[in-house]
Amino acid sequence: MHKNLKQVGAVTFGRGALGQLDAILADNRQATAPMVFLVDHVFHDRPDFVARIPVRGRDRIYFVDVTHEPKTGDVDSLRDRIRAELGKVSGLVGIGGGSTMDLAKAVALMLTNPGSSQDYQGWDLVQVPGVYKAGVPTLSGTGAEVSRTAVLIGPTKKLGLNSDYTPFDQVVLDPDLLAGVPERQRFFTGMDCYIHNVESLQGRAMNAFARAHAEKSLELCRQLFLEKDRWDGDSDEKLMMASWLGGMSIAYSQVGAAHAMSYGLGYVLGTHHGEGNCIAMRVLEEFYPDGVRDFRRMADKAGVEIAEGITAGLPAAKLDKMIEVSLGMAPLWQNVLGGDWKRQMTPERLRALYQRL
Ligand code: NAD
Ligand code: ZN
């Protein structure tokens, strides 16, 4: 059966597009029910930015601390707080990077679905649409703005709420919002996008629909991270579109080995997604020879050192857990190695890869 891809409901793109958010939200407000804005804490001290958020009536801004990537417990407590403080809401708007956008998607779902968000970590477990949700990226690369997942760290695993109800109803792409991203962060999140393309293009789930998106996204990543000497006027626009297209590619195919290993690193060591992908990518030349070669050149060009020796001295139980989380990503390993991936990617083989990090 061919995948029937649920996509973002509406998208607006261009410099200054944030200014249209008020009018967009006006069409989606229900009587007096307020709109909730989940905003990356980095903007807490930016009153100029906060003043541009279209707060009306009983609307509320919650600044979210994304020092650590979102956990199922964060989602549940935000949901409980919003219910207690505001009652019924018109919707949620996530303004920030992948972490904030995923929080917004997950909380919007958990305002209508019973239980804890950890019950929905997996594929197609969410059964009820959430409240209206909009995403406004301020950091580009993850593709979280376009994807059908909201990645969360739960008590036993790091895994997304993958469902047809997860994509945003609305996305506002405003390249001006990327202006203040520190270069190192831009590199790691940008490499997430690059690696989405490498992994999807090399994977068994590849097809013409996904390839069309991945090839263009890869071309943009190569321009930005290999060819250009300086980050200039239109670089943020290109990165924003590379992120969108890379996200579209993996939505209609699958990611691969760097992501599968990064999930294990994220769960056990708290390594952030983009950085974890980069750390894993260094040892994956057997799967992605060209992709790894160019990745190394990109890191050198950006002057970013990728951490080494991070699993040295790790207690055996933690390494075992890392392997368990990573091998739990069956669709990813299947994309890399095919239907008999379990025979090929044994715990011992994966342990040897982790030990090289
Ligand atoms: P992030 O959202 O975790 O943010 C990283 C840092 O950048 C934070 O300190 C944040 O405050 C800061 N930041 C954000 N915007 C900024 C701006 N404009 N100026 C200055 N600083 C800014 O980083 P990310 O790489 O975008 O997202 C990673 C998260 O996304 C992980 O939790 C990962 O699991 C998730 N993810 C989700 C998907 C998906 O499809 N849903 C895909 C890939 C990754
Ligand atoms: Zn990713």
mmCIF file of C-alpha atoms and ligand atoms in Angstrom:
data_model
loop_
_atom_site.group_PDB
_atom_site.id
_atom_site.type_symbol
_atom_site.label_atom_id
_atom_site.label_comp_id
_atom_site.label_asym_id
_atom_site.label_seq_id
_atom_site.Cartn_x
_atom_site.Cartn_y
_atom_site.Cartn_z
ATOM 1 C CA MET A 1 0.000 0.000 0.000
ATOM 2 C CA HIS A 2 1.279 3.463 -0.839
ATOM 3 C CA LYS A 3 1.561 5.954 1.960
ATOM 4 C CA ASN A 4 -1.276 8.526 2.071
ATOM 5 C CA LEU A 5 0.662 11.488 3.437
ATOM 6 C CA LYS A 6 -1.138 13.948 5.681
ATOM 7 C CA GLN A 7 0.471 17.361 5.292
ATOM 8 C CA VAL A 8 0.502 20.761 6.984
ATOM 9 C CA GLY A 9 -2.856 22.515 6.466
ATOM 10 C CA ALA A 10 -1.560 25.901 5.291
ATOM 11 C CA VAL A 11 1.802 27.599 5.018
ATOM 12 C CA THR A 12 2.919 31.169 4.510
ATOM 13 C CA PHE A 13 6.508 32.040 3.579
ATOM 14 C CA GLY A 14 8.518 35.253 3.378
ATOM 15 C CA ARG A 15 10.375 37.886 5.318
ATOM 16 C CA GLY A 16 8.034 39.545 7.790
ATOM 17 C CA ALA A 17 5.460 36.730 7.533
ATOM 18 C CA LEU A 18 5.165 36.726 11.340
ATOM 19 C CA GLY A 19 3.132 39.912 10.872
ATOM 20 C CA GLN A 20 0.366 37.845 9.267
ATOM 21 C CA LEU A 21 -0.043 35.541 12.252
ATOM 22 C CA ASP A 22 -2.660 37.753 13.915
ATOM 23 C CA ALA A 23 -4.976 37.633 10.886
ATOM 24 C CA ILE A 24 -4.404 33.901 10.453
ATOM 25 C CA LEU A 25 -5.253 33.186 14.080
ATOM 26 C CA ALA A 26 -8.342 35.416 13.949
ATOM 27 C CA ASP A 27 -9.937 32.905 11.587
ATOM 28 C CA ASN A 28 -9.249 30.092 14.040
ATOM 29 C CA ARG A 29 -10.381 31.567 17.339
ATOM 30 C CA GLN A 30 -13.414 30.022 18.997
ATOM 31 C CA ALA A 31 -15.553 32.625 20.810
ATOM 32 C CA THR A 32 -13.627 33.723 23.910
ATOM 33 C CA ALA A 33 -11.369 30.680 24.193
ATOM 34 C CA PRO A 34 -7.774 31.952 24.341
ATOM 35 C CA MET A 35 -4.841 31.105 22.102
ATOM 36 C CA VAL A 36 -1.729 29.702 23.811
ATOM 37 C CA PHE A 37 1.744 30.649 22.623
ATOM 38 C CA LEU A 38 4.584 28.297 23.562
ATOM 39 C CA VAL A 39 7.694 30.379 22.985
ATOM 40 C CA ASP A 40 11.354 29.301 23.195
ATOM 41 C CA HIS A 41 12.848 30.775 26.370
ATOM 42 C CA VAL A 42 15.629 32.394 24.336
ATOM 43 C CA PHE A 43 13.072 35.112 23.479
ATOM 44 C CA HIS A 44 12.183 35.849 27.079
ATOM 45 C CA ASP A 45 14.655 38.716 27.147
ATOM 46 C CA ARG A 46 13.750 40.019 23.711
ATOM 47 C CA PRO A 47 10.824 42.412 24.348
ATOM 48 C CA ASP A 48 10.968 43.603 20.719
ATOM 49 C CA PHE A 49 10.225 40.057 19.595
ATOM 50 C CA VAL A 50 7.622 39.331 22.278
ATOM 51 C CA ALA A 51 5.753 42.516 21.286
ATOM 52 C CA ARG A 52 5.238 41.017 17.820
ATOM 53 C CA ILE A 53 3.383 37.981 19.166
ATOM 54 C CA PRO A 54 -0.319 38.656 18.532
ATOM 55 C CA VAL A 55 -1.652 38.265 22.079
ATOM 56 C CA ARG A 56 -5.373 39.109 22.299
ATOM 57 C CA GLY A 57 -7.889 38.940 25.169
ATOM 58 C CA ARG A 58 -7.167 36.025 27.522
ATOM 59 C CA ASP A 59 -4.333 34.653 25.349
ATOM 60 C CA ARG A 60 -1.279 33.488 27.264
ATOM 61 C CA ILE A 61 2.425 33.169 26.471
ATOM 62 C CA TYR A 62 4.272 30.298 28.139
ATOM 63 C CA PHE A 63 8.047 30.474 27.730
ATOM 64 C CA VAL A 64 9.451 26.964 27.432
ATOM 65 C CA ASP A 65 12.891 25.990 28.641
ATOM 66 C CA VAL A 66 14.444 23.825 25.934
ATOM 67 C CA THR A 67 17.837 23.403 27.561
ATOM 68 C CA HIS A 68 16.962 19.723 27.523
ATOM 69 C CA GLU A 69 14.943 18.157 24.715
ATOM 70 C CA PRO A 70 11.233 17.716 25.533
ATOM 71 C CA LYS A 71 10.080 14.866 27.728
ATOM 72 C CA THR A 72 6.673 13.225 27.953
ATOM 73 C CA GLY A 73 6.453 14.580 31.520
ATOM 74 C CA ASP A 74 6.974 18.168 30.230
ATOM 75 C CA VAL A 75 4.098 17.699 27.789
ATOM 76 C CA ASP A 76 1.754 16.266 30.403
ATOM 77 C CA SER A 77 2.481 18.995 32.947
ATOM 78 C CA LEU A 78 2.105 21.785 30.376
ATOM 79 C CA ARG A 79 -1.229 20.256 29.318
ATOM 80 C CA ASP A 80 -2.373 20.127 32.956
ATOM 81 C CA ARG A 81 -1.250 23.701 33.576
ATOM 82 C CA ILE A 82 -3.038 25.041 30.510
ATOM 83 C CA ARG A 83 -6.249 23.215 31.472
ATOM 84 C CA ALA A 84 -6.078 24.506 35.044
ATOM 85 C CA GLU A 85 -5.174 28.098 34.162
ATOM 86 C CA LEU A 86 -7.157 28.676 30.970
ATOM 87 C CA GLY A 87 -9.791 25.957 30.584
ATOM 88 C CA LYS A 88 -10.833 25.418 26.974
ATOM 89 C CA VAL A 89 -8.413 26.963 24.466
ATOM 90 C CA SER A 90 -8.731 27.889 20.790
ATOM 91 C CA GLY A 91 -5.343 26.447 19.938
ATOM 92 C CA LEU A 92 -1.600 26.364 20.429
ATOM 93 C CA VAL A 93 1.166 28.201 18.602
ATOM 94 C CA GLY A 94 4.747 26.912 18.932
ATOM 95 C CA ILE A 95 7.430 29.553 18.288
ATOM 96 C CA GLY A 96 10.991 28.213 18.385
ATOM 97 C CA GLY A 97 13.189 25.381 17.163
ATOM 98 C CA GLY A 98 12.382 21.694 16.842
ATOM 99 C CA SER A 99 12.010 21.254 20.597
ATOM 100 C CA THR A 100 9.421 24.004 20.962
ATOM 101 C CA MET A 101 7.528 22.987 17.839
ATOM 102 C CA ASP A 102 7.389 19.371 19.029
ATOM 103 C CA LEU A 103 6.169 20.489 22.440
ATOM 104 C CA ALA A 104 3.407 22.513 20.792
ATOM 105 C CA LYS A 105 2.344 19.612 18.581
ATOM 106 C CA ALA A 106 2.332 17.155 21.482
ATOM 107 C CA VAL A 107 0.496 19.433 23.937
ATOM 108 C CA ALA A 108 -2.135 20.234 21.278
ATOM 109 C CA LEU A 109 -2.738 16.492 20.871
ATOM 110 C CA MET A 110 -2.776 15.803 24.605
ATOM 111 C CA LEU A 111 -5.440 18.460 25.217
ATOM 112 C CA THR A 112 -7.939 16.110 23.570
ATOM 113 C CA ASN A 113 -6.449 12.618 23.931
ATOM 114 C CA PRO A 114 -6.769 10.831 27.290
ATOM 115 C CA GLY A 115 -3.871 9.661 29.452
ATOM 116 C CA SER A 116 -0.183 10.503 29.233
ATOM 117 C CA SER A 117 1.795 11.444 26.122
ATOM 118 C CA GLN A 118 4.022 8.411 26.805
ATOM 119 C CA ASP A 119 1.057 6.203 25.825
ATOM 120 C CA TYR A 120 1.276 7.600 22.283
ATOM 121 C CA GLN A 121 5.022 7.207 21.602
ATOM 122 C CA GLY A 122 5.011 5.077 18.505
ATOM 123 C CA TRP A 123 3.285 4.926 15.149
ATOM 124 C CA ASP A 124 -0.404 5.801 14.643
ATOM 125 C CA LEU A 125 -1.442 5.468 18.269
ATOM 126 C CA VAL A 126 -3.103 8.910 18.447
ATOM 127 C CA GLN A 127 -6.811 8.417 17.684
ATOM 128 C CA VAL A 128 -8.384 11.864 18.194
ATOM 129 C CA PRO A 129 -7.458 15.173 16.484
ATOM 130 C CA GLY A 130 -5.848 17.694 18.826
ATOM 131 C CA VAL A 131 -6.767 21.362 19.198
ATOM 132 C CA TYR A 132 -5.763 23.782 16.410
ATOM 133 C CA LYS A 133 -1.978 24.112 16.224
ATOM 134 C CA ALA A 134 0.409 26.426 14.397
ATOM 135 C CA GLY A 135 4.209 26.371 14.136
ATOM 136 C CA VAL A 136 6.613 29.277 13.674
ATOM 137 C CA PRO A 137 10.227 28.066 13.331
ATOM 138 C CA THR A 138 13.011 30.293 14.658
ATOM 139 C CA LEU A 139 15.683 27.682 13.914
ATOM 140 C CA SER A 140 15.721 25.588 10.715
ATOM 141 C CA GLY A 141 16.876 22.087 9.898
ATOM 142 C CA THR A 142 14.871 19.534 11.849
ATOM 143 C CA GLY A 143 11.873 19.595 9.520
ATOM 144 C CA ALA A 144 9.688 19.495 12.652
ATOM 145 C CA GLU A 145 7.620 22.250 11.038
ATOM 146 C CA VAL A 146 6.482 19.868 8.308
ATOM 147 C CA SER A 147 6.648 16.412 9.884
ATOM 148 C CA ARG A 148 3.977 14.048 11.236
ATOM 149 C CA THR A 149 5.862 13.427 14.447
ATOM 150 C CA ALA A 150 6.583 15.119 17.764
ATOM 151 C CA VAL A 151 9.739 13.602 19.230
ATOM 152 C CA LEU A 152 9.706 13.057 23.004
ATOM 153 C CA ILE A 153 11.915 11.432 25.597
ATOM 154 C CA GLY A 154 9.733 9.114 27.673
ATOM 155 C CA PRO A 155 10.423 6.942 30.703
ATOM 156 C CA THR A 156 11.587 4.009 28.603
ATOM 157 C CA LYS A 157 12.420 5.410 25.170
ATOM 158 C CA LYS A 158 13.000 8.416 22.943
ATOM 159 C CA LEU A 159 10.329 8.147 20.270
ATOM 160 C CA GLY A 160 7.876 10.452 18.534
ATOM 161 C CA LEU A 161 4.114 10.683 18.487
ATOM 162 C CA ASN A 162 3.890 9.728 14.804
ATOM 163 C CA SER A 163 0.364 10.160 13.506
ATOM 164 C CA ASP A 164 -1.874 11.779 10.911
ATOM 165 C CA TYR A 165 -3.073 14.155 13.638
ATOM 166 C CA THR A 166 0.431 15.412 14.440
ATOM 167 C CA PRO A 167 1.183 17.844 11.535
ATOM 168 C CA PHE A 168 0.506 21.521 12.148
ATOM 169 C CA ASP A 169 -2.692 23.085 10.807
ATOM 170 C CA GLN A 170 -0.665 26.176 9.972
ATOM 171 C CA VAL A 171 3.018 27.038 9.575
ATOM 172 C CA VAL A 172 4.477 30.530 9.262
ATOM 173 C CA LEU A 173 7.944 30.549 7.669
ATOM 174 C CA ASP A 174 9.639 33.886 8.286
ATOM 175 C CA PRO A 175 13.393 33.782 7.487
ATOM 176 C CA ASP A 176 13.946 36.975 9.515
ATOM 177 C CA LEU A 177 13.397 34.909 12.661
ATOM 178 C CA LEU A 178 16.603 32.917 12.055
ATOM 179 C CA ALA A 179 18.792 35.999 12.329
ATOM 180 C CA GLY A 180 20.051 35.510 15.899
ATOM 181 C CA VAL A 181 20.863 31.800 15.842
ATOM 182 C CA PRO A 182 24.430 31.154 17.094
ATOM 183 C CA GLU A 183 26.659 29.650 14.380
ATOM 184 C CA ARG A 184 27.378 26.416 16.243
ATOM 185 C CA GLN A 185 23.657 25.783 16.780
ATOM 186 C CA ARG A 186 22.942 26.651 13.169
ATOM 187 C CA PHE A 187 25.522 24.069 12.120
ATOM 188 C CA PHE A 188 24.119 21.245 14.243
ATOM 189 C CA THR A 189 20.500 21.872 13.274
ATOM 190 C CA GLY A 190 21.544 22.453 9.635
ATOM 191 C CA MET A 191 23.405 19.126 9.667
ATOM 192 C CA ASP A 192 20.227 17.442 10.873
ATOM 193 C CA CYS A 193 18.720 18.540 7.559
ATOM 194 C CA TYR A 194 21.778 17.445 5.558
ATOM 195 C CA ILE A 195 21.710 14.039 7.248
ATOM 196 C CA HIS A 196 17.954 13.661 6.593
ATOM 197 C CA ASN A 197 18.783 13.939 2.903
ATOM 198 C CA VAL A 198 21.791 11.617 2.918
ATOM 199 C CA GLU A 199 19.944 8.953 4.893
ATOM 200 C CA SER A 200 16.737 9.124 2.905
ATOM 201 C CA LEU A 201 18.505 9.148 -0.480
ATOM 202 C CA GLN A 202 20.596 6.096 0.463
ATOM 203 C CA GLY A 203 17.680 4.255 2.061
ATOM 204 C CA ARG A 204 15.514 1.440 0.725
ATOM 205 C CA ALA A 205 12.340 3.468 1.246
ATOM 206 C CA MET A 206 13.458 6.026 -1.366
ATOM 207 C CA ASN A 207 11.063 6.838 -4.200
ATOM 208 C CA ALA A 208 10.640 9.588 -6.798
ATOM 209 C CA PHE A 209 8.373 11.705 -4.566
ATOM 210 C CA ALA A 210 10.835 11.778 -1.666
ATOM 211 C CA ARG A 211 13.867 12.021 -3.971
ATOM 212 C CA ALA A 212 12.590 15.188 -5.633
ATOM 213 C CA HIS A 213 12.495 16.882 -2.230
ATOM 214 C CA ALA A 214 15.749 15.382 -0.898
ATOM 215 C CA GLU A 215 17.823 16.255 -3.957
ATOM 216 C CA LYS A 216 16.826 19.919 -3.880
ATOM 217 C CA SER A 217 17.322 20.078 -0.123
ATOM 218 C CA LEU A 218 20.748 18.455 -0.432
ATOM 219 C CA GLU A 219 21.717 20.938 -3.147
ATOM 220 C CA LEU A 220 20.767 23.836 -0.851
ATOM 221 C CA CYS A 221 22.701 22.300 2.075
ATOM 222 C CA ARG A 222 25.771 21.895 -0.101
ATOM 223 C CA GLN A 223 25.538 25.515 -1.260
ATOM 224 C CA LEU A 224 25.189 26.765 2.309
ATOM 225 C CA PHE A 225 27.675 24.557 4.129
ATOM 226 C CA LEU A 226 30.274 23.715 1.446
ATOM 227 C CA GLU A 227 30.296 26.354 -1.248
ATOM 228 C CA LYS A 228 29.417 29.713 0.303
ATOM 229 C CA ASP A 229 32.172 31.647 2.041
ATOM 230 C CA ARG A 230 29.844 33.756 4.158
ATOM 231 C CA TRP A 231 26.329 33.471 5.555
ATOM 232 C CA ASP A 232 24.659 36.190 3.497
ATOM 233 C CA GLY A 233 21.288 37.789 2.891
ATOM 234 C CA ASP A 234 19.485 34.878 1.335
ATOM 235 C CA SER A 235 21.158 32.066 3.315
ATOM 236 C CA ASP A 236 18.438 31.977 5.971
ATOM 237 C CA GLU A 237 15.742 31.719 3.287
ATOM 238 C CA LYS A 238 17.590 28.825 1.661
ATOM 239 C CA LEU A 239 18.089 27.021 4.967
ATOM 240 C CA MET A 240 14.420 27.412 5.806
ATOM 241 C CA MET A 241 13.438 25.822 2.499
ATOM 242 C CA ALA A 242 16.101 23.098 2.803
ATOM 243 C CA SER A 243 14.589 22.175 6.171
ATOM 244 C CA TRP A 244 11.081 22.033 4.736
ATOM 245 C CA LEU A 245 12.131 19.922 1.746
ATOM 246 C CA GLY A 246 14.302 17.597 3.849
ATOM 247 C CA GLY A 247 11.366 17.104 6.207
ATOM 248 C CA MET A 248 9.119 16.333 3.234
ATOM 249 C CA SER A 249 11.625 13.798 1.967
ATOM 250 C CA ILE A 250 11.751 11.817 5.204
ATOM 251 C CA ALA A 251 7.986 12.109 5.594
ATOM 252 C CA TYR A 252 7.635 10.073 2.413
ATOM 253 C CA SER A 253 10.632 7.806 3.053
ATOM 254 C CA GLN A 254 12.687 7.263 6.214
ATOM 255 C CA VAL A 255 15.837 8.306 8.037
ATOM 256 C CA GLY A 256 18.669 5.904 8.773
ATOM 257 C CA ALA A 257 21.690 4.880 10.821
ATOM 258 C CA ALA A 258 22.847 8.253 12.203
ATOM 259 C CA HIS A 259 19.341 8.936 13.512
ATOM 260 C CA ALA A 260 18.967 5.441 14.948
ATOM 261 C CA MET A 261 22.241 5.884 16.867
ATOM 262 C CA SER A 262 21.443 9.482 17.843
ATOM 263 C CA TYR A 263 18.204 8.356 19.523
ATOM 264 C CA GLY A 264 20.257 6.041 21.771
ATOM 265 C CA LEU A 265 22.688 8.874 22.603
ATOM 266 C CA GLY A 266 19.805 11.248 23.305
ATOM 267 C CA TYR A 267 18.052 8.839 25.635
ATOM 268 C CA VAL A 268 21.084 7.765 27.668
ATOM 269 C CA LEU A 269 23.356 10.822 27.598
ATOM 270 C CA GLY A 270 20.895 13.621 26.798
ATOM 271 C CA THR A 271 22.867 14.445 23.628
ATOM 272 C CA HIS A 272 20.848 16.862 21.508
ATOM 273 C CA HIS A 273 19.403 15.519 18.281
ATOM 274 C CA GLY A 274 21.475 17.462 15.734
ATOM 275 C CA GLU A 275 24.742 17.080 17.620
ATOM 276 C CA GLY A 276 24.042 13.371 18.208
ATOM 277 C CA ASN A 277 23.513 12.868 14.478
ATOM 278 C CA CYS A 278 26.857 14.555 13.804
ATOM 279 C CA ILE A 279 28.655 12.445 16.417
ATOM 280 C CA ALA A 280 27.223 9.259 14.895
ATOM 281 C CA MET A 281 27.789 10.351 11.294
ATOM 282 C CA ARG A 282 31.566 10.340 11.811
ATOM 283 C CA VAL A 283 31.626 6.517 12.078
ATOM 284 C CA LEU A 284 29.077 5.650 9.385
ATOM 285 C CA GLU A 285 31.266 5.698 6.281
ATOM 286 C CA GLU A 286 30.391 2.043 5.552
ATOM 287 C CA PHE A 287 26.765 3.129 4.976
ATOM 288 C CA TYR A 288 27.202 6.658 3.629
ATOM 289 C CA PRO A 289 30.726 7.009 2.152
ATOM 290 C CA ASP A 290 30.109 10.208 0.160
ATOM 291 C CA GLY A 291 27.787 11.684 2.749
ATOM 292 C CA VAL A 292 30.339 11.215 5.537
ATOM 293 C CA ARG A 293 33.195 12.623 3.438
ATOM 294 C CA ASP A 294 31.234 15.814 2.708
ATOM 295 C CA PHE A 295 29.992 15.999 6.294
ATOM 296 C CA ARG A 296 33.619 16.107 7.482
ATOM 297 C CA ARG A 297 34.376 18.899 5.020
ATOM 298 C CA MET A 298 31.333 20.843 6.230
ATOM 299 C CA ALA A 299 32.397 20.527 9.882
ATOM 300 C CA ASP A 300 35.933 21.651 9.002
ATOM 301 C CA LYS A 301 34.647 24.596 7.016
ATOM 302 C CA ALA A 302 32.351 25.671 9.851
ATOM 303 C CA GLY A 303 35.186 25.198 12.360
ATOM 304 C CA VAL A 304 32.954 22.991 14.514
ATOM 305 C CA GLU A 305 34.654 20.203 16.406
ATOM 306 C CA ILE A 306 32.542 17.094 16.773
ATOM 307 C CA ALA A 307 32.832 15.553 20.239
ATOM 308 C CA GLU A 308 34.885 12.372 20.470
ATOM 309 C CA GLY A 309 35.287 9.699 23.121
ATOM 310 C CA ILE A 310 31.783 10.232 24.479
ATOM 311 C CA THR A 311 31.131 6.550 25.199
ATOM 312 C CA ALA A 312 34.564 5.909 26.723
ATOM 313 C CA GLY A 313 34.184 4.579 30.253
ATOM 314 C CA LEU A 314 30.409 4.365 29.987
ATOM 315 C CA PRO A 315 29.032 1.650 32.329
ATOM 316 C CA ALA A 316 27.993 -1.500 30.456
ATOM 317 C CA ALA A 317 24.344 -1.126 31.517
ATOM 318 C CA LYS A 318 24.167 2.333 29.917
ATOM 319 C CA LEU A 319 25.729 1.120 26.703
ATOM 320 C CA ASP A 320 23.241 -1.762 26.683
ATOM 321 C CA LYS A 321 20.359 0.704 27.072
ATOM 322 C CA MET A 322 21.742 2.834 24.238
ATOM 323 C CA ILE A 323 21.830 -0.238 22.000
ATOM 324 C CA GLU A 324 18.302 -1.235 23.053
ATOM 325 C CA VAL A 325 16.871 2.225 22.270
ATOM 326 C CA SER A 326 18.644 2.325 18.920
ATOM 327 C CA LEU A 327 17.603 -1.184 17.876
ATOM 328 C CA GLY A 328 14.049 -0.229 18.868
ATOM 329 C CA MET A 329 14.020 2.041 15.806
ATOM 330 C CA ALA A 330 13.083 -0.852 13.520
ATOM 331 C CA PRO A 331 11.809 1.196 10.543
ATOM 332 C CA LEU A 332 15.102 3.112 10.461
ATOM 333 C CA TRP A 333 17.349 0.046 10.438
ATOM 334 C CA GLN A 334 15.060 -1.602 7.920
ATOM 335 C CA ASN A 335 15.542 1.446 5.715
ATOM 336 C CA VAL A 336 19.316 1.062 5.962
ATOM 337 C CA LEU A 337 19.677 -2.713 5.698
ATOM 338 C CA GLY A 338 16.420 -4.195 4.440
ATOM 339 C CA GLY A 339 13.998 -6.750 5.852
ATOM 340 C CA ASP A 340 16.663 -8.932 7.480
ATOM 341 C CA TRP A 341 18.264 -5.993 9.298
ATOM 342 C CA LYS A 342 18.161 -7.810 12.651
ATOM 343 C CA ARG A 343 20.520 -10.456 11.357
ATOM 344 C CA GLN A 344 22.884 -7.778 10.046
ATOM 345 C CA MET A 345 22.748 -5.115 12.770
ATOM 346 C CA THR A 346 23.337 -7.304 15.800
ATOM 347 C CA PRO A 347 23.763 -5.770 19.272
ATOM 348 C CA GLU A 348 27.488 -6.611 19.019
ATOM 349 C CA ARG A 349 27.912 -4.769 15.736
ATOM 350 C CA LEU A 350 26.086 -1.742 17.091
ATOM 351 C CA ARG A 351 28.130 -1.868 20.306
ATOM 352 C CA ALA A 352 31.316 -1.683 18.221
ATOM 353 C CA LEU A 353 29.956 1.385 16.392
ATOM 354 C CA TYR A 354 28.957 3.104 19.635
ATOM 355 C CA GLN A 355 32.388 2.371 21.092
ATOM 356 C CA ARG A 356 33.990 4.296 18.221
ATOM 357 C CA LEU A 357 32.130 7.508 19.117
HETATM 358 P P1 NAD B 1 16.122 23.231 19.755
HETATM 359 O O1 NAD B 1 14.736 23.589 19.438
HETATM 360 O O2 NAD B 1 16.382 22.199 20.790
HETATM 361 O O3 NAD B 1 16.913 24.575 20.125
HETATM 362 C C1 NAD B 1 18.331 24.565 20.285
HETATM 363 C C2 NAD B 1 18.793 25.871 20.902
HETATM 364 O O4 NAD B 1 18.625 26.953 19.999
HETATM 365 C C3 NAD B 1 18.017 26.225 22.165
HETATM 366 O O5 NAD B 1 18.922 26.677 23.133
HETATM 367 C C4 NAD B 1 17.111 27.362 21.708
HETATM 368 O O6 NAD B 1 16.786 28.216 22.766
HETATM 369 C C5 NAD B 1 17.962 28.037 20.654
HETATM 370 N N1 NAD B 1 17.245 28.841 19.652
HETATM 371 C C6 NAD B 1 16.127 28.537 18.955
HETATM 372 N N2 NAD B 1 15.824 29.545 18.097
HETATM 373 C C7 NAD B 1 16.753 30.505 18.281
HETATM 374 C C8 NAD B 1 16.978 31.790 17.694
HETATM 375 N N3 NAD B 1 16.213 32.281 16.706
HETATM 376 N N4 NAD B 1 18.039 32.504 18.140
HETATM 377 C C9 NAD B 1 18.881 32.015 19.091
HETATM 378 N N5 NAD B 1 18.722 30.808 19.674
HETATM 379 C C10 NAD B 1 17.673 30.070 19.263
HETATM 380 O O7 NAD B 1 16.945 22.782 18.454
HETATM 381 P P2 NAD B 1 16.526 22.070 17.099
HETATM 382 O O8 NAD B 1 17.777 21.482 16.572
HETATM 383 O O9 NAD B 1 15.737 22.961 16.203
HETATM 384 O O10 NAD B 1 15.537 20.935 17.560
HETATM 385 C C11 NAD B 1 15.951 19.735 18.146
HETATM 386 C C12 NAD B 1 14.710 19.010 18.605
HETATM 387 O O11 NAD B 1 13.883 18.714 17.493
HETATM 388 C C13 NAD B 1 14.989 17.702 19.301
HETATM 389 O O12 NAD B 1 14.160 17.581 20.431
HETATM 390 C C14 NAD B 1 14.647 16.663 18.268
HETATM 391 O O13 NAD B 1 14.236 15.436 18.827
HETATM 392 C C15 NAD B 1 13.524 17.352 17.530
HETATM 393 N N6 NAD B 1 13.337 16.893 16.154
HETATM 394 C C16 NAD B 1 12.068 16.754 15.728
HETATM 395 C C17 NAD B 1 11.806 16.345 14.441
HETATM 396 C C18 NAD B 1 10.382 16.191 13.995
HETATM 397 O O14 NAD B 1 10.151 15.811 12.856
HETATM 398 N N7 NAD B 1 9.409 16.454 14.828
HETATM 399 C C19 NAD B 1 12.849 16.103 13.551
HETATM 400 C C20 NAD B 1 14.144 16.267 13.999
HETATM 401 C C21 NAD B 1 14.383 16.686 15.307
HETATM 402 ZN ZN ZN B 2 16.671 14.607 12.402
#
